[in-house]
Coordinates of N, CA and C in Angstrom, one line a residue:
M1393 N 1.2 -1.1 -0.1 CA 0.2 -0.5 -0.3 C 0.9 1.5 0.2
M1394 N 0.8 2.1 -1.0 CA 1.2 3.3 -0.8 C 0.9 4.0 0.1
V1395 N 1.3 5.4 0.7 CA 1.0 6.5 1.6 C 1.7 7.3 1.3
P1396 N 1.1 8.6 1.0 CA 1.5 10.0 1.2 C 2.8 10.2 2.1
R1397 N 3.3 11.4 1.8 CA 4.8 11.8 2.0 C 4.2 12.2 4.1
Q1398 N 4.9 11.8 5.1 CA 4.6 12.0 6.4 C 5.6 11.3 7.0
R1399 N 5.6 11.9 8.4 CA 6.6 11.7 9.3 C 6.7 10.4 9.6
C1400 N 7.8 9.1 9.9 CA 8.0 8.0 10.1 C 7.9 8.0 11.3
S1401 N 7.3 7.4 12.1 CA 7.1 6.9 13.7 C 8.0 5.5 14.2
Q1402 N 7.1 4.6 12.8 CA 7.2 3.3 13.3 C 8.5 2.6 12.9
P1403 N 9.3 1.7 13.4 CA 10.7 0.9 12.8 C 10.8 0.9 12.1
H1404 N 9.7 0.3 10.9 CA 9.1 -1.1 10.3 C 8.9 -0.4 8.9
F1405 N 9.3 0.7 8.4 CA 9.1 1.8 7.2 C 9.8 2.5 7.2
A1406 N 10.2 3.3 5.8 CA 10.3 4.7 5.9 C 9.4 4.9 4.6
V1407 N 9.0 6.3 4.8 CA 7.7 6.6 4.0 C 8.8 8.4 3.1
T1408 N 8.6 8.0 1.9 CA 9.5 9.1 1.5 C 8.6 9.0 -0.2
R1409 N 8.9 9.5 -1.3 CA 8.7 9.5 -2.6 C 7.8 8.1 -2.9
D1410 N 6.4 8.3 -3.2 CA 5.8 7.1 -3.6 C 6.6 6.3 -4.0
D1411 N 7.5 6.6 -5.2 CA 7.5 5.7 -6.1 C 9.3 4.7 -5.5
L1412 N 9.3 5.4 -4.7 CA 10.6 4.3 -4.2 C 10.6 3.6 -2.6
V1413 N 10.3 4.5 -2.0 CA 9.4 3.3 -0.9 C 8.1 3.5 0.0
K1414 N 7.6 2.4 0.0 CA 6.4 1.8 0.4 C 6.4 1.9 2.0
R1415 N 5.2 1.1 2.4 CA 4.8 1.1 3.6 C 4.4 -0.2 3.5
I1416 N 5.4 -0.9 4.8 CA 4.9 -2.5 5.1 C 4.7 -2.4 6.3
A1417 N 3.2 -2.8 6.4 CA 2.4 -2.9 7.9 C 1.3 -3.9 8.1
P1418 N 1.3 -5.2 9.1 CA 2.1 -4.7 9.9 C 3.9 -5.4 9.9
Y1419 N 4.4 -4.5 11.0 CA 5.5 -5.4 11.2 C 6.3 -6.8 10.7
E1420 N 5.3 -8.1 11.1 CA 5.5 -8.8 10.8 C 5.4 -9.0 9.6
A1421 N 4.7 -8.3 8.8 CA 4.0 -8.4 7.1 C 5.4 -7.9 6.4
W1422 N 6.3 -6.7 6.6 CA 7.7 -6.3 6.6 C 8.4 -7.2 7.0
Y1423 N 8.7 -8.0 7.9 CA 10.0 -8.8 7.9 C 9.8 -9.7 7.3
A1424 N 8.7 -10.6 7.2 CA 8.5 -11.8 6.2 C 9.2 -11.4 4.7
Q1425 N 8.5 -9.9 4.5 CA 9.0 -9.9 3.0 C 10.5 -9.8 2.9
F1426 N 11.0 -8.8 4.2 CA 12.1 -8.3 3.9 C 12.7 -9.8 4.1
K1427 N 12.9 -11.0 4.5 CA 13.5 -11.9 4.9 C 13.5 -13.0 3.2
A1428 N 12.3 -12.6 3.0 CA 12.4 -13.7 1.9 C 13.3 -13.0 0.6
A1429 N 13.4 -11.2 0.6 CA 14.1 -10.3 -0.5 C 15.3 -11.1 -0.3
L1430 N 16.0 -11.2 1.0 CA 17.2 -11.4 1.6 C 17.9 -13.1 0.5
E1431 N 16.7 -13.7 1.2 CA 17.0 -15.1 0.8 C 16.6 -15.7 -0.8
A1432 N 16.1 -14.4 -1.4 CA 16.3 -15.2 -2.8 C 17.4 -14.2 -3.5
L1433 N 18.5 -14.3 -3.2 CA 19.6 -13.2 -3.8 C 20.3 -14.3 -3.7
D1434 N 21.4 -13.8 -4.7 CA 22.1 -15.4 -4.5 C 23.1 -16.0 -3.6
H1435 N 23.7 -16.4 -3.7 CA 25.2 -16.9 -2.4 C 25.7 -15.9 -2.0
T1436 N 26.1 -15.0 -3.2 CA 27.5 -13.6 -2.5 C 26.0 -13.0 -2.2
R1437 N 26.0 -12.4 -2.5 CA 24.6 -11.2 -2.2 C 24.7 -11.5 -1.0
Q1438 N 23.9 -13.0 -0.9 CA 23.2 -12.9 1.0 C 24.2 -13.1 1.8
Q1439 N 25.4 -13.2 1.3 CA 27.0 -13.0 2.5 C 27.1 -11.7 2.5
Q1440 N 26.9 -10.7 1.9 CA 27.0 -9.1 1.8 C 25.6 -8.3 2.4
S1441 N 25.1 -9.1 2.6 CA 23.7 -8.9 3.3 C 22.8 -8.6 5.0
P1442 N 22.5 -8.0 5.5 CA 22.0 -8.6 6.9 C 21.3 -10.6 7.0
L1443 N 21.3 -11.2 6.1 CA 20.5 -12.0 6.2 C 21.6 -13.0 7.1
P1444 N 22.9 -12.9 6.9 CA 23.7 -13.7 8.7 C 23.0 -13.0 9.9
I1445 N 22.8 -12.2 10.0 CA 21.9 -11.8 11.5 C 20.4 -10.9 11.3
I1446 N 19.7 -11.9 10.3 CA 17.9 -11.4 10.0 C 17.6 -11.7 11.3
Y1447 N 17.4 -12.6 12.3 CA 17.0 -12.9 13.7 C 17.1 -12.0 14.5
Q1448 N 18.2 -10.3 14.3 CA 17.7 -9.3 15.1 C 16.4 -8.8 15.1
W1449 N 15.9 -8.9 13.3 CA 14.6 -8.3 13.3 C 13.2 -8.7 13.7
E1450 N 13.4 -9.8 13.9 CA 12.3 -11.1 14.2 C 11.6 -10.2 14.6
R1451 N 11.7 -9.6 15.6 CA 10.6 -8.9 16.5 C 10.9 -7.1 16.6
P1452 N 9.8 -6.3 16.6 CA 10.2 -5.0 16.7 C 10.3 -4.6 18.1
A1453 N 11.7 -3.5 18.0 CA 12.0 -3.0 19.2 C 11.8 -2.3 20.3
S1454 N 11.5 -2.7 21.5 CA 11.1 -2.2 22.4 C 10.5 -1.0 23.0
G1455 N 11.2 -0.1 21.9 CA 11.1 1.4 22.4 C 10.3 1.8 21.6
T1456 N 9.1 2.7 22.2 CA 7.9 3.1 21.2 C 8.3 4.5 20.5
S1457 N 7.7 5.1 20.6 CA 7.6 6.1 20.0 C 7.7 7.6 20.6
G1458 N 9.0 8.3 20.0 CA 9.1 9.2 20.4 C 10.8 8.8 21.5
T1459 N 10.7 7.8 21.5 CA 12.0 7.3 22.7 C 13.3 7.7 22.3
K1460 N 13.3 8.6 23.1 CA 14.9 9.2 22.4 C 16.1 8.3 23.6
Y1461 N 16.9 8.7 22.8 CA 18.9 7.5 23.1 C 20.0 8.3 23.1
D1462 N 20.3 8.1 24.4 CA 21.7 9.0 24.3 C 22.7 8.8 23.7
A1463 N 23.1 9.6 22.4 CA 23.5 10.0 21.7 C 25.3 10.7 21.9
T1464 N 25.5 10.7 23.2 CA 26.3 11.9 23.6 C 27.7 11.2 22.7
Q1465 N 27.8 9.4 22.9 CA 29.3 9.2 22.0 C 29.2 8.7 20.8
L1466 N 28.3 8.7 20.2 CA 28.0 9.1 19.1 C 28.8 10.5 18.3
R1467 N 27.8 11.3 18.8 CA 28.0 12.7 18.8 C 29.8 13.2 18.9
K1468 N 30.4 12.4 20.0 CA 31.8 12.7 20.4 C 32.4 12.3 19.1
R1469 N 31.9 11.0 18.8 CA 32.8 10.3 17.6 C 33.1 11.1 16.3
A1470 N 31.6 11.5 15.9 CA 31.4 11.9 14.6 C 32.1 13.8 14.7
A1471 N 32.0 13.9 15.5 CA 32.8 15.2 16.0 C 34.7 15.0 15.6
A1472 N 35.2 13.8 16.3 CA 35.8 13.6 15.5 C 36.9 12.8 15.2
Y1473 N 36.1 11.8 14.5 CA 36.1 11.4 12.9 C 35.5 12.3 11.9
T1474 N 34.9 13.0 11.7 CA 34.0 13.4 10.3 C 34.0 15.1 10.3
K1475 N 34.0 15.5 9.0 CA 33.8 17.1 9.2 C 32.5 17.8 9.5
W1476 N 32.2 16.8 10.0 CA 30.7 17.0 10.8 C 30.9 17.6 13.0
K1477 N 30.1 18.8 13.2 CA 30.1 19.2 14.0 C 29.1 18.4 15.0
D1478 N 28.1 18.0 14.5 CA 27.0 17.1 14.9 C 26.4 16.1 14.2
V1479 N 26.0 14.8 14.6 CA 25.3 13.9 13.6 C 24.1 14.5 13.0
P1480 N 24.5 14.1 11.7 CA 23.2 15.1 10.5 C 22.2 14.0 10.6
H1481 N 20.8 15.0 10.8 CA 19.7 14.6 10.7 C 19.6 13.5 9.3
L1482 N 18.5 12.6 9.9 CA 18.1 12.0 9.1 C 16.8 12.4 8.0
D1483 N 16.8 13.2 7.0 CA 16.2 13.5 6.5 C 15.9 13.1 5.3
E1484 N 14.3 14.0 4.6 CA 13.9 13.1 3.3 C 15.2 12.9 2.4
A1485 N 15.6 14.3 2.3 CA 17.0 14.3 1.2 C 18.2 13.2 1.5
F1486 N 18.4 13.1 2.4 CA 19.0 11.7 2.9 C 18.7 10.4 2.4
I1487 N 17.6 10.5 2.8 CA 16.8 9.6 2.3 C 16.8 8.5 0.8
H1488 N 16.8 10.0 0.1 CA 16.7 10.1 -1.2 C 18.0 9.5 -1.9
Q1489 N 18.9 10.2 -1.3 CA 20.1 10.2 -1.5 C 20.8 8.8 -1.7
N1490 N 20.4 7.9 -0.4 CA 20.6 7.1 0.3 C 19.8 6.0 -1.1
M1491 N 18.9 6.0 -1.6 CA 18.3 5.4 -2.8 C 19.2 5.2 -3.8
R1492 N 19.2 6.6 -4.3 CA 20.0 6.6 -5.5 C 21.8 5.9 -5.0
H1493 N 22.2 6.1 -4.2 CA 23.4 5.0 -4.3 C 23.1 3.1 -4.0
L1494 N 21.8 3.3 -3.8 CA 22.1 2.0 -3.3 C 21.5 1.3 -5.0
T1495 N 20.4 1.8 -5.4 CA 20.0 1.9 -6.5 C 22.0 1.8 -8.0
T1496 N 22.2 2.4 -7.6 CA 23.9 2.7 -8.0 C 24.1 1.6 -8.0
L1497 N 24.9 0.7 -6.8 CA 25.5 0.1 -6.5 C 24.8 -1.0 -6.7
R1498 N 23.7 -1.3 -7.1 CA 22.9 -2.6 -7.7 C 22.1 -3.1 -6.7
L1499 N 22.0 -2.4 -5.6 CA 21.8 -3.4 -4.4 C 20.0 -3.6 -4.1
I1500 N 19.6 -2.3 -4.9 CA 18.5 -2.1 -4.8 C 17.2 -1.8 -6.5
T1501 N 16.3 -2.4 -6.7 CA 16.0 -2.1 -8.3 C 15.1 -0.7 -8.2
P1502 N 15.6 0.2 -8.9 CA 15.5 1.2 -9.7 C 13.4 1.4 -9.4
P1503 N 13.0 2.2 -9.4 CA 11.2 2.3 -9.1 C 11.2 1.7 -10.8
G1504 N 9.8 1.5 -10.4 CA 9.1 0.6 -11.4 C 9.7 -1.2 -12.1
R1505 N 10.9 -0.8 -11.3 CA 11.5 -2.4 -11.7 C 11.7 -3.2 -11.4
G1506 N 10.3 -3.9 -10.5 CA 10.5 -4.8 -9.5 C 10.8 -4.9 -8.0
N1507 N 10.7 -6.2 -7.7 CA 11.1 -5.8 -6.5 C 12.9 -6.0 -5.9
I1508 N 13.5 -6.4 -5.2 CA 14.9 -6.4 -4.5 C 15.5 -7.0 -5.8

């Protein structure tokens, strides 16, 4: 089911341009599709994928919407090892950039050309 742009508060989907990312709910449906897509990859790509650690996503994280995590150490390391003064925000532009990179690397299929 395609949905319009909105803020994503669920851990099992990201919503951005409708032709790139779709919402898959409930969580169990997302997990089943994600696992099946990884299992459909050839052996080499399976080894490069999160398939060996897929069990970590079998159940949703216990945090609730709006849960805050302490990012103090992450911020210190970002400042020490990158050009950033703080951790960048994951906004829609960042998601689109990563979708383009994943498409270029052929890790995902361009919109309108099938599944992973």
